Coordinates of C-alpha atoms in Angstrom, one line a residue:
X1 CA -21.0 18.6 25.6
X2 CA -20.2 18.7 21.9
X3 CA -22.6 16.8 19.2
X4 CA -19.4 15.6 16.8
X5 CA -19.5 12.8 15.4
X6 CA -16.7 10.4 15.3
X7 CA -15.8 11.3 11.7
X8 CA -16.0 14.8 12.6
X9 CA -13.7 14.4 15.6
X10 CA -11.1 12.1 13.3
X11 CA -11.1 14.8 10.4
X12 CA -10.6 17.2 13.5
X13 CA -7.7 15.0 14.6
X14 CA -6.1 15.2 10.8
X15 CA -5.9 18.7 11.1
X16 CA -4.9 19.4 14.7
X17 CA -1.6 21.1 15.3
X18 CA 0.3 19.5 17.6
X19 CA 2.8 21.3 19.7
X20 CA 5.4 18.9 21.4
X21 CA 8.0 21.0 22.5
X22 CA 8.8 22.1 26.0
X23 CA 8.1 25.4 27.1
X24 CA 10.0 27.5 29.6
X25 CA 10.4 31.2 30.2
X26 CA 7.2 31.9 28.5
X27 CA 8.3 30.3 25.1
X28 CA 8.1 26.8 23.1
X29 CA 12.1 25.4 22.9
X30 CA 13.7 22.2 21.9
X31 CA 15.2 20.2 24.4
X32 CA 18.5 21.8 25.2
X33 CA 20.6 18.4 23.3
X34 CA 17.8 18.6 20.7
X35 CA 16.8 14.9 21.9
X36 CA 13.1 13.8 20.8
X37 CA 11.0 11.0 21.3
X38 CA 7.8 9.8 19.1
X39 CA 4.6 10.4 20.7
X40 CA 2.6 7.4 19.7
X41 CA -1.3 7.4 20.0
X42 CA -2.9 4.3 21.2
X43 CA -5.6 4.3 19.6
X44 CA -4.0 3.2 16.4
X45 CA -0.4 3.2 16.8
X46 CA 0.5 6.6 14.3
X47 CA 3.1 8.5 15.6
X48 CA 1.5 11.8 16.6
X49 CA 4.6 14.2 17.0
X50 CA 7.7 14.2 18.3
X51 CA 7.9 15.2 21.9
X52 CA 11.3 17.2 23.5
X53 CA 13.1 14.6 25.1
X54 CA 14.4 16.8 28.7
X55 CA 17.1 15.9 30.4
X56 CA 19.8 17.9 33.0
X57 CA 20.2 20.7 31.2
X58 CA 16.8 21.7 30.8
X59 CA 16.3 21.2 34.3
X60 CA 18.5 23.6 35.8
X61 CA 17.5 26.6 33.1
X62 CA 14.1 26.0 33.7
X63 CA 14.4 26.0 37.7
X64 CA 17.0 28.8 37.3
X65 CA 14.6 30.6 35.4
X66 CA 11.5 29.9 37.8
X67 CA 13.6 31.1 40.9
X68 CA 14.6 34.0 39.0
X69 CA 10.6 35.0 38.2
X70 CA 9.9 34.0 41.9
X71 CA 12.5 36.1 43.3
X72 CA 11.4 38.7 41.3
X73 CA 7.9 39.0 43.5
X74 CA 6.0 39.7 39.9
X75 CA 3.8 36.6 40.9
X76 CA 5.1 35.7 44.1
X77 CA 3.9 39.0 45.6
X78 CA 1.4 39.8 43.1
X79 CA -1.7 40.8 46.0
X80 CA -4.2 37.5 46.0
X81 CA -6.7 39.3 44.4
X82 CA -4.8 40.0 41.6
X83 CA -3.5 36.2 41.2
X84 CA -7.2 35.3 41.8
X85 CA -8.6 37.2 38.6
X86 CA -5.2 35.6 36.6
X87 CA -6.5 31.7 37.4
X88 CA -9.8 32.5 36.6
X89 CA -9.3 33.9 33.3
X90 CA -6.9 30.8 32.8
X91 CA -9.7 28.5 33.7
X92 CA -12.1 30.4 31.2
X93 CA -9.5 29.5 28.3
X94 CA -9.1 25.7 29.4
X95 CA -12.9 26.0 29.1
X96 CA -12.9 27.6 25.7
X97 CA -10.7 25.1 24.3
X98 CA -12.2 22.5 25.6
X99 CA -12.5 20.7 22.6
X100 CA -8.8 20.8 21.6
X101 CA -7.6 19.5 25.0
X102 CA -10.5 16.8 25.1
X103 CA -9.0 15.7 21.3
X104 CA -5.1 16.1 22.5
X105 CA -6.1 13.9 25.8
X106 CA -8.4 11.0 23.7
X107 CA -5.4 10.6 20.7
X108 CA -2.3 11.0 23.5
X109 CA -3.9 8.7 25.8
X110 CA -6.5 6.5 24.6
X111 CA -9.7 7.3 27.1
X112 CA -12.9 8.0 25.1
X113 CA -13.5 11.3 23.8
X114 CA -16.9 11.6 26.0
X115 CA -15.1 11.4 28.7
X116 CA -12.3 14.3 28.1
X117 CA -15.0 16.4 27.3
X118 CA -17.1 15.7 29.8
X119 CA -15.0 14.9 32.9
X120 CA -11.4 15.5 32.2
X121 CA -11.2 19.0 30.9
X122 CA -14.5 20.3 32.8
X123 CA -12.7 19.1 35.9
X124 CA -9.8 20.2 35.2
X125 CA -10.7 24.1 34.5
X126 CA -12.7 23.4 37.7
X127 CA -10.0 22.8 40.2
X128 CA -8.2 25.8 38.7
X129 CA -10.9 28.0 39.0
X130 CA -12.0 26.6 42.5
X131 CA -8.2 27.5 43.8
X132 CA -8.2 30.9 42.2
X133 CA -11.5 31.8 43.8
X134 CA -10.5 30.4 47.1
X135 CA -6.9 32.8 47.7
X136 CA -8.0 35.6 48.3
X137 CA -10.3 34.2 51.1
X138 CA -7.7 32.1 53.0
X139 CA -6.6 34.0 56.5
X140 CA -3.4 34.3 58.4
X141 CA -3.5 33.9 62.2
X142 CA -3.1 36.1 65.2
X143 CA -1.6 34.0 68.1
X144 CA -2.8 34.5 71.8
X145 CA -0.5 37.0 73.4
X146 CA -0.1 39.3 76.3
X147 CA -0.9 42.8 75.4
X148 CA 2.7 43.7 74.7
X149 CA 3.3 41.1 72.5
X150 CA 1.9 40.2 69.0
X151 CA 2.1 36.7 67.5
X152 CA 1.6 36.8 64.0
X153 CA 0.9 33.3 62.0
X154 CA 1.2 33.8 57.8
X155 CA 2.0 31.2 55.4
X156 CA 4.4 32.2 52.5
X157 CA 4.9 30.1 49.1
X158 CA 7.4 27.3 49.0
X159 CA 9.3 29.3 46.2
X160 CA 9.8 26.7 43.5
X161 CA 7.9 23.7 42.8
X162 CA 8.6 20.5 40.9
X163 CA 5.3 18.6 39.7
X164 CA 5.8 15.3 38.1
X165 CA 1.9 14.0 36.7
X166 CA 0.7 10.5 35.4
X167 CA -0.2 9.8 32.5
X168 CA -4.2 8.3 33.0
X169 CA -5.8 11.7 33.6
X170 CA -2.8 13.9 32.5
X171 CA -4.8 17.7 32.3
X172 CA -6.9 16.8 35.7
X173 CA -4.0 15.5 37.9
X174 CA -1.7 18.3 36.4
X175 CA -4.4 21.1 37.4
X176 CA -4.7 19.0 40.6
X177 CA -1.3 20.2 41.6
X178 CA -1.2 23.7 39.5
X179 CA -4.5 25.4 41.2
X180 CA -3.0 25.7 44.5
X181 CA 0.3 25.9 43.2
X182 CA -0.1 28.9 41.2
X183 CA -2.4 30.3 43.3
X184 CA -0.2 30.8 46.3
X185 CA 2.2 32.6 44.2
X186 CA 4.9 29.9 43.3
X187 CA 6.7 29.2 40.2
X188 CA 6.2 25.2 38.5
X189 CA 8.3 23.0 36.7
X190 CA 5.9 20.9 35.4
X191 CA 6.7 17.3 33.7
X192 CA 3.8 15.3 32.5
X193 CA 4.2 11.3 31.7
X194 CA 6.4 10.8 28.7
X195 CA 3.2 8.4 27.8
X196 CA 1.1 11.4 27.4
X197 CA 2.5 15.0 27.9
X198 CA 0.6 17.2 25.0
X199 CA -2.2 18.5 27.3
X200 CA 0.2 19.8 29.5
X201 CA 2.4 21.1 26.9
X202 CA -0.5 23.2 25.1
X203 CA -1.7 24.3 28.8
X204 CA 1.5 26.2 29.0
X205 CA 0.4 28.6 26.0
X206 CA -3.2 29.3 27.6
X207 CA -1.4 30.0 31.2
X208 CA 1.0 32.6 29.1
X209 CA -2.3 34.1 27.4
X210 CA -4.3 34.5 31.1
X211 CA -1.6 36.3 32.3
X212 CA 0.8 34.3 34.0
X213 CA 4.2 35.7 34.0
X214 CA 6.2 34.1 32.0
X215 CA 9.1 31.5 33.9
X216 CA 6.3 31.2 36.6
X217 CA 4.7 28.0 34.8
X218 CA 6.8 25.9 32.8
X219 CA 6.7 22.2 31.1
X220 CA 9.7 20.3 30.4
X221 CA 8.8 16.5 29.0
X222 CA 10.7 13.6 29.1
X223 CA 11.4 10.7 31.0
X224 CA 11.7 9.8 34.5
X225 CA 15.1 9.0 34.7
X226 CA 16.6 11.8 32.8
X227 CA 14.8 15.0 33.4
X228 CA 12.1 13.8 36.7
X229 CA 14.9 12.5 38.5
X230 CA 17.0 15.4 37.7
X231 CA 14.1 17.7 39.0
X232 CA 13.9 15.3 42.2
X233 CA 17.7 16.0 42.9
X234 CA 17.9 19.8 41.9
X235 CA 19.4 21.6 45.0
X236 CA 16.9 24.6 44.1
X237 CA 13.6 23.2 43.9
X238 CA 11.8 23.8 47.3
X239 CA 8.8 21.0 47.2
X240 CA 8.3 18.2 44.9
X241 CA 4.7 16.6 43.6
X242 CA 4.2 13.3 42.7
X243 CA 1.3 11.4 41.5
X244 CA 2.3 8.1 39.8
X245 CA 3.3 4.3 41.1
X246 CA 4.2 3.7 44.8
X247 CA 7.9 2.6 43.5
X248 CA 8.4 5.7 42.1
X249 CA 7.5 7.8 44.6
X250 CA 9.6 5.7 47.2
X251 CA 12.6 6.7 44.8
X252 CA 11.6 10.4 44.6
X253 CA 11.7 10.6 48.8
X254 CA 15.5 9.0 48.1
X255 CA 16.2 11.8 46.1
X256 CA 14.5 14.7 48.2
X257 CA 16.7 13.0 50.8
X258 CA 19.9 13.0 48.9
X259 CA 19.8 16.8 47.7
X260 CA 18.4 19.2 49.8
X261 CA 15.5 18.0 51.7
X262 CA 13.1 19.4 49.4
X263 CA 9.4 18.5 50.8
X264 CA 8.2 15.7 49.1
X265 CA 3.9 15.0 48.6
X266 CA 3.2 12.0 47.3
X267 CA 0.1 10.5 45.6
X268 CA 1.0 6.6 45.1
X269 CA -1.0 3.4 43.9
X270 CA -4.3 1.3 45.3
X271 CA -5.7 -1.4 45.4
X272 CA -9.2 -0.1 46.6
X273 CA -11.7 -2.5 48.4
X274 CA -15.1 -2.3 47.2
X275 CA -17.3 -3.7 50.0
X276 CA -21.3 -5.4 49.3
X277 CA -22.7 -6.2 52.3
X278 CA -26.5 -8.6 51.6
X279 CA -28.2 -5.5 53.1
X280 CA -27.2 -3.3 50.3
X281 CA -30.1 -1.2 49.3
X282 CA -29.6 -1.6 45.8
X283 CA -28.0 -4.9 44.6
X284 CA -28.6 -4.0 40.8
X285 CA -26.9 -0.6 41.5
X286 CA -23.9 -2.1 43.3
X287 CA -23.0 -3.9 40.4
X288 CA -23.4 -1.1 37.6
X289 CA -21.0 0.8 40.1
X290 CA -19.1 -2.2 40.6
X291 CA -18.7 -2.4 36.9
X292 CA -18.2 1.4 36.5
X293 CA -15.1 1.2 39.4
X294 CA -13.1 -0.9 36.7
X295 CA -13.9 -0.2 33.7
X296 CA -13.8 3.4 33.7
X297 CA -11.0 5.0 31.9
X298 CA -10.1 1.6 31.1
X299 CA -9.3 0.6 34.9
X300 CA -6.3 2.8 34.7
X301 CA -7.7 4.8 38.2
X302 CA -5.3 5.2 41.1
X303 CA -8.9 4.5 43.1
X304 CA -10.1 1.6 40.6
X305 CA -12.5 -0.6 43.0
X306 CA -10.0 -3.5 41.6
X307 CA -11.2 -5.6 44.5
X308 CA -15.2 -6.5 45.4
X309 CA -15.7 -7.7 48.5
X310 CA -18.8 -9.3 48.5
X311 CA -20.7 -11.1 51.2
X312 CA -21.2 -14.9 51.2
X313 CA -24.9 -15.1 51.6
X314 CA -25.5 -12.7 48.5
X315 CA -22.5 -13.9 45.9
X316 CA -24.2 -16.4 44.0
X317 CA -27.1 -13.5 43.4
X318 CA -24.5 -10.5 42.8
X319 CA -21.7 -11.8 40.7
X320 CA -24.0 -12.5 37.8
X321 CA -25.3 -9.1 38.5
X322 CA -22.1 -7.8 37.9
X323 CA -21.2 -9.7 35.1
X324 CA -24.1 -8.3 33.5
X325 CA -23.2 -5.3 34.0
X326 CA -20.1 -5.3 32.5
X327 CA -21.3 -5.8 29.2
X328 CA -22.4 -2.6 28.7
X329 CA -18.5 -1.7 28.6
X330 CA -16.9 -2.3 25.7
X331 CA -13.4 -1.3 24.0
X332 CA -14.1 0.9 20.5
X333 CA -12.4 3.6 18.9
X334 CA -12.0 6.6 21.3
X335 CA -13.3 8.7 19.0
X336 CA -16.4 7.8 18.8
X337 CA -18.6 9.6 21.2
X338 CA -20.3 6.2 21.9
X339 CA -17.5 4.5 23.3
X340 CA -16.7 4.3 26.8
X341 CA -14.3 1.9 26.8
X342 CA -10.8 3.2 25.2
X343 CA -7.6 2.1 24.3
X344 CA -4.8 1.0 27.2
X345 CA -2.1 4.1 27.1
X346 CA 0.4 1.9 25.4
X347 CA 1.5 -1.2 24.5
X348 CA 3.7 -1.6 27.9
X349 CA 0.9 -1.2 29.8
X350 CA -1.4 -3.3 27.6
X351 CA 0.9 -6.8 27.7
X352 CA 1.2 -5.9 31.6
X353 CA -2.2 -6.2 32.1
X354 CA -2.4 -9.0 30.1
X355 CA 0.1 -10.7 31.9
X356 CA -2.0 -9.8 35.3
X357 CA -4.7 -11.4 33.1
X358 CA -2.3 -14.4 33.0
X359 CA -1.5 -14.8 36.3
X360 CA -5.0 -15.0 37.6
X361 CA -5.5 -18.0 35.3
X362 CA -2.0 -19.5 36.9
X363 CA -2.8 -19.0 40.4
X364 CA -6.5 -20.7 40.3
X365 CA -8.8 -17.9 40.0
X366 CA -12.1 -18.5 37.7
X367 CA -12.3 -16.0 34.6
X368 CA -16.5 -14.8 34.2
X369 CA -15.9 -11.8 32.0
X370 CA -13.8 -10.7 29.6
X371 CA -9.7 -11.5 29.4
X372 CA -8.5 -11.0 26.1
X373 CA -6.9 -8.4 23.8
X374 CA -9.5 -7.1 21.3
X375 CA -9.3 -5.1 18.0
X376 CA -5.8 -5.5 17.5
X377 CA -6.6 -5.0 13.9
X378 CA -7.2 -1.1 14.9
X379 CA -3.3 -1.2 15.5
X380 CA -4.5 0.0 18.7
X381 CA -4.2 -1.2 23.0
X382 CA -7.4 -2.4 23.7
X383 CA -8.3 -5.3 26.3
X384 CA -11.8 -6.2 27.3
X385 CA -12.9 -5.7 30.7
X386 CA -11.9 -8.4 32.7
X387 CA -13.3 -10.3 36.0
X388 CA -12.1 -12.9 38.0
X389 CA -14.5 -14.8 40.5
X390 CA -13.0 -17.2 43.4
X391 CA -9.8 -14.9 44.3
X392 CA -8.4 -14.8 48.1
X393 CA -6.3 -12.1 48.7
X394 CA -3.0 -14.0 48.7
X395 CA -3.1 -14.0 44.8
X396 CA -1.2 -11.6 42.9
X397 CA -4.3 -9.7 41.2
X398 CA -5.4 -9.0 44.3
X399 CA -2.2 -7.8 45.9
X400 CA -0.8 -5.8 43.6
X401 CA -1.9 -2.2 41.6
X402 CA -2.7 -3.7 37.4
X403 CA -3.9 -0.5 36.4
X404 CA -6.4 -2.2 34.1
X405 CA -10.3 -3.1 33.9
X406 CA -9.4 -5.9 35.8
X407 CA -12.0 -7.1 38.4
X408 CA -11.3 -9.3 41.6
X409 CA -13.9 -10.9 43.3
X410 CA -13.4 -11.9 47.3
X411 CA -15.7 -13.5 49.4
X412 CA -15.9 -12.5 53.2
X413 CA -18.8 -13.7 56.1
X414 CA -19.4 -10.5 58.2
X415 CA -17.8 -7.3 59.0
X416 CA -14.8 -7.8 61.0
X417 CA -14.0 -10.3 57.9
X418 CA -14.2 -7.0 55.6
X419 CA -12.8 -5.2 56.9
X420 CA -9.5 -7.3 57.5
X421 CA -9.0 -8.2 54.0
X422 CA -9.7 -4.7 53.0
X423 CA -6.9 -3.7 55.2
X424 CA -4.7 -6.3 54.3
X425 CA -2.7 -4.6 51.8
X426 CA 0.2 -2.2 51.8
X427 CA -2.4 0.6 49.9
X428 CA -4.9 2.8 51.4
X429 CA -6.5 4.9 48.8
X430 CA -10.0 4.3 48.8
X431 CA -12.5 2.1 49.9
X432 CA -16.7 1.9 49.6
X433 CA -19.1 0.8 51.5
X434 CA -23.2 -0.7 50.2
X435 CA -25.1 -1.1 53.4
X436 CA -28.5 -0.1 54.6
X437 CA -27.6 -0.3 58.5
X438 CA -26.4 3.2 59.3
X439 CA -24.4 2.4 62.2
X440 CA -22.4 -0.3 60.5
X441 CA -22.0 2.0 57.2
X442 CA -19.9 4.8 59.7
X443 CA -18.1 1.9 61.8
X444 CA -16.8 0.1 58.7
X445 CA -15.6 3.4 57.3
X446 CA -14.0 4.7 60.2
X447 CA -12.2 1.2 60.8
X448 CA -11.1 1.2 56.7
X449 CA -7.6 2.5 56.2
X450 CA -8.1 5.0 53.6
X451 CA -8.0 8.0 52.8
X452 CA -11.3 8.3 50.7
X453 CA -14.7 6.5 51.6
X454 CA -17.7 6.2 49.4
X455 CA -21.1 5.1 51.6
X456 CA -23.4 3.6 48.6
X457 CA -21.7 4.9 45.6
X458 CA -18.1 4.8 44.3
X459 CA -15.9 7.4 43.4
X460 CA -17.8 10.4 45.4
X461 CA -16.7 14.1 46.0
X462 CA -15.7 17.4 44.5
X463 CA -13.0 20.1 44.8
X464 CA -13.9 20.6 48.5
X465 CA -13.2 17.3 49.6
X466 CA -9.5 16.8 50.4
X467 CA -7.9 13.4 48.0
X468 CA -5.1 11.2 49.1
X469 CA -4.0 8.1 50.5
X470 CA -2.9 6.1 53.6
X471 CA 0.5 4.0 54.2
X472 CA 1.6 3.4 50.6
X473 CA -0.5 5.4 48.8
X474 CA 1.3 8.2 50.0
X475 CA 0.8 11.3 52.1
X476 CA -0.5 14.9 51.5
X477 CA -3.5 16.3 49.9
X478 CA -4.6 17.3 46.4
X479 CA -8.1 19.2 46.4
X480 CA -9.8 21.0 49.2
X481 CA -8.0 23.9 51.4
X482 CA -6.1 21.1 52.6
X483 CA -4.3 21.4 49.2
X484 CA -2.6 24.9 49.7
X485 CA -0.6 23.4 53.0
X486 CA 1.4 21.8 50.4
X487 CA 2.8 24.5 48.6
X488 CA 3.3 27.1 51.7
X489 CA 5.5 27.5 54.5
X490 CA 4.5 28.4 58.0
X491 CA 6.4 31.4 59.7
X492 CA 5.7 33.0 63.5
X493 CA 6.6 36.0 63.8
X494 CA 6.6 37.4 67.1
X495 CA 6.9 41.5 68.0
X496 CA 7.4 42.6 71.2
X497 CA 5.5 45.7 71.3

């Protein structure tokens, strides 16, 4: 953890080269038309650089180029051992740079600086490091066959893969995808979020300088509806990663579907339940976590625990807990390693959650915490963290993703009442559980439809826990060995001997 100051990380930011062009066959190159767009921080509105604006050219010479360097077996069939010592060495440059990539993440994206340094880049060097380590340990099969016959079970990479990343935790979702990826011996086209693609932009150079052949990893920014969906309908890209909004990914299955079947994994929205049962074993630490599950990274968290479910007899004791709680979060400049509370990613996003904000006021739900846009004088997207008592589940900040610190509270009577309104919505991310009654703990999170369930604690795990969602949250695995089936095929081969 660094000691800067924030005037030591703003004169940092003064005097930090930014790179904002995309980067394919192992080289930095405008956008093929030459297009740009302004990269605008939100912590204060400058303009930062101006990013390569990709479109349908780019696309094909970057995917032509990634087949070309697959075909070529110079990664592809590079032995594991040899792709293992590669990743490694490109995790130990994500960690030497770490302060760099923290300072490109906090001014492209607004989340405190303490947090990129601590958790996003530390994570982030982690997952490729965990995936390098893990190849060269991950066996094929041997099928049960009469002696004069051998069945032979052994995964292959995919060939080329598409990955298009969000923009709240831009290097950790895109190293999400890349460890395994890589690993196996495929070639990427990456594109990060228009809203913050610098991370993933300078991670290019640092894969070039591990080792990484060059046209095995490359970035191509730009917008969704130029250059993603031209990736989504590219007749040459074998398998296509998503982790974004659930409307987007339904659009990119349309595409897979229109071109050439490509696999499609999918990591969509939430709308997580966060369940208090009155035998909680720590009410006071419910509601810190409670507090944490929103305000974190400014609520913009696929898994935000964006609805507490709290039981009847305890609410009038835990609400106030909670709003308590809250107070110790509070919007300030990101680069100040005291803040922990940042700026919203843009201002899009920032009068969307303020019209969320809005619409809990219209439908009849009563505002405890928070609700209003603060120092706007910065120039900057900030909004305070946000609670709403008396909600049902009907209302629309309930129902539907914000992807803000914005807090609904529901009531429920027993278990079976939980448990229903934690199901009742098209998502199934995550979900956690307070309890002190074992038994009820393990049948309330086998009954939750989710893929992730934290007993006593919110936001739980590590690399060897697989992460991914139910119905519309989308399908597939990032972390964990589970991870790799993405990005291999399956082949039997069977010898008659």
């Amino acid at each position: 953890m660094s000691n800067l100051t924030r005037s030591e990380w703003e004169s940092r930011a003064k005097a930090l080269k930014i790179e904002g062009r995309a980067f394919v066959n192992g080289e930095y190159t405008d956008a093929f038309d030459g297009e740009t767009f302004d990269c605008v921080s939100p912590v204060d509105g400058r303009v930062l650089v101006e990013v390569a604006s990709c479109d349908q050219a780019d696309a094909e010479q970057a995917v032509a180029n990634a087949r070309i360097v697959f075909e070529s077996g110079v990664w592809s069939r590079l032995a594991p051992v040899k792709r293992k010592e590669v990743m490694i060495r490109f995790a130990d440059l994500i960690d030497a740079h770490a302060e760099e990539l923290a300072l490109l993440e906090t001014l492209d994206m607004g989340k405190p600086i303490g947090d990129s340094l601590s958790v996003d880049v530390p994570s982030a060097s982690r997952a490729i490091r965990w995936s390098g380590e893990a190849i060269d340990k991950i066996y094929d099969e041997v099928a049960a066959t009469p002696h004069n016959e051998l069945g032979l079970v052994t995964r292959e990479p995919v060939g080329v893969v598409a990955a298009i990343v969000p923009w709240n935790f831009p290097l950790l979702m895109t190293c999400w995808k890349l460890g395994p990826a890589l690993s196996t011996g495929n070639s990427v086209v990456l594109k990060p979020s228009e809203k913050s693609p610098l991370t993933a932009i300078r991670l290019a150079q640092l894969a070039i300088e591990a080792g990484i052949p060059a046209g095995v990893l490359n970035v191509l920014p730009g917008f969704g509806h130029t250059v993603g969906k031209a990736l989504a309908l590219h007749m040459d890209v074998d398998t296509l990663v998503f982790t974004g909004s659930t409307k987007i990914a339904k659009q990119l299955m349309i595409y897979a579907g229109e071109s050439n079947m490509k696999r499609v994994w999918l990591e969509a929205g939430g709308k997580s339940p966060n369940i208090v049962f009155a035998d909680a074993p720590d009410l006071k630490a419910a509601a810190e976590a409670a507090a944490g599950a929103i305000a974190f990274n400014q609520g913009e968290v696929c898994t935000a625990g964006s609805r507490l479910l709290v039981e009847k007899s305890i609410k009038a004791e835990f609400v106030p807990l909670v709003v308590e709680a809250i107070k110790a979060w509070k919007p300030g400049n990101p680069l100040d390693p005291d803040t922990n509370v940042g700026a919203l990613v843009d201002t899009t996003q920032m009068n969307n959650v303020l019209s969320y904000i809005q619409a809990g006021h219209d439908d009849g739900a009563k505002l405890v915490a928070g609700g209003k846009r603060t120092l706007e004088e910065t120039g900057g997207t900030y909004v305070e963290p946000t609670i709403f008592d008396g909600v049902t589940n009907a209302m629309r900040i309930a129902r539907e993703e914000i992807f803000g610190p914005v807090l609904s509270v529901i009531e429920f009577t027993d278990a079976e009442e939980a448990v229903r309104i934690a199901n009742d919505t098209p998502y199934g991310l995550a979900a956690a559980v307070w309890t002190s009654d074992l038994s009820k703990a393990h049948l309330t999170a086998k009954a939750l439809r989710a893929g992730s369930v934290w007993v006593n604690q919110y936001d739980g795990g590590d690399m060897t826990a697989p992460f991914g969602g139910f119905k519309q949250s989308g399908n597939g695995r990032d972390k964990s060995l589970h991870a790799f089936d993405k990005y291999t095929e399956l082949k039997a081969t069977w010898i008659k001997l």
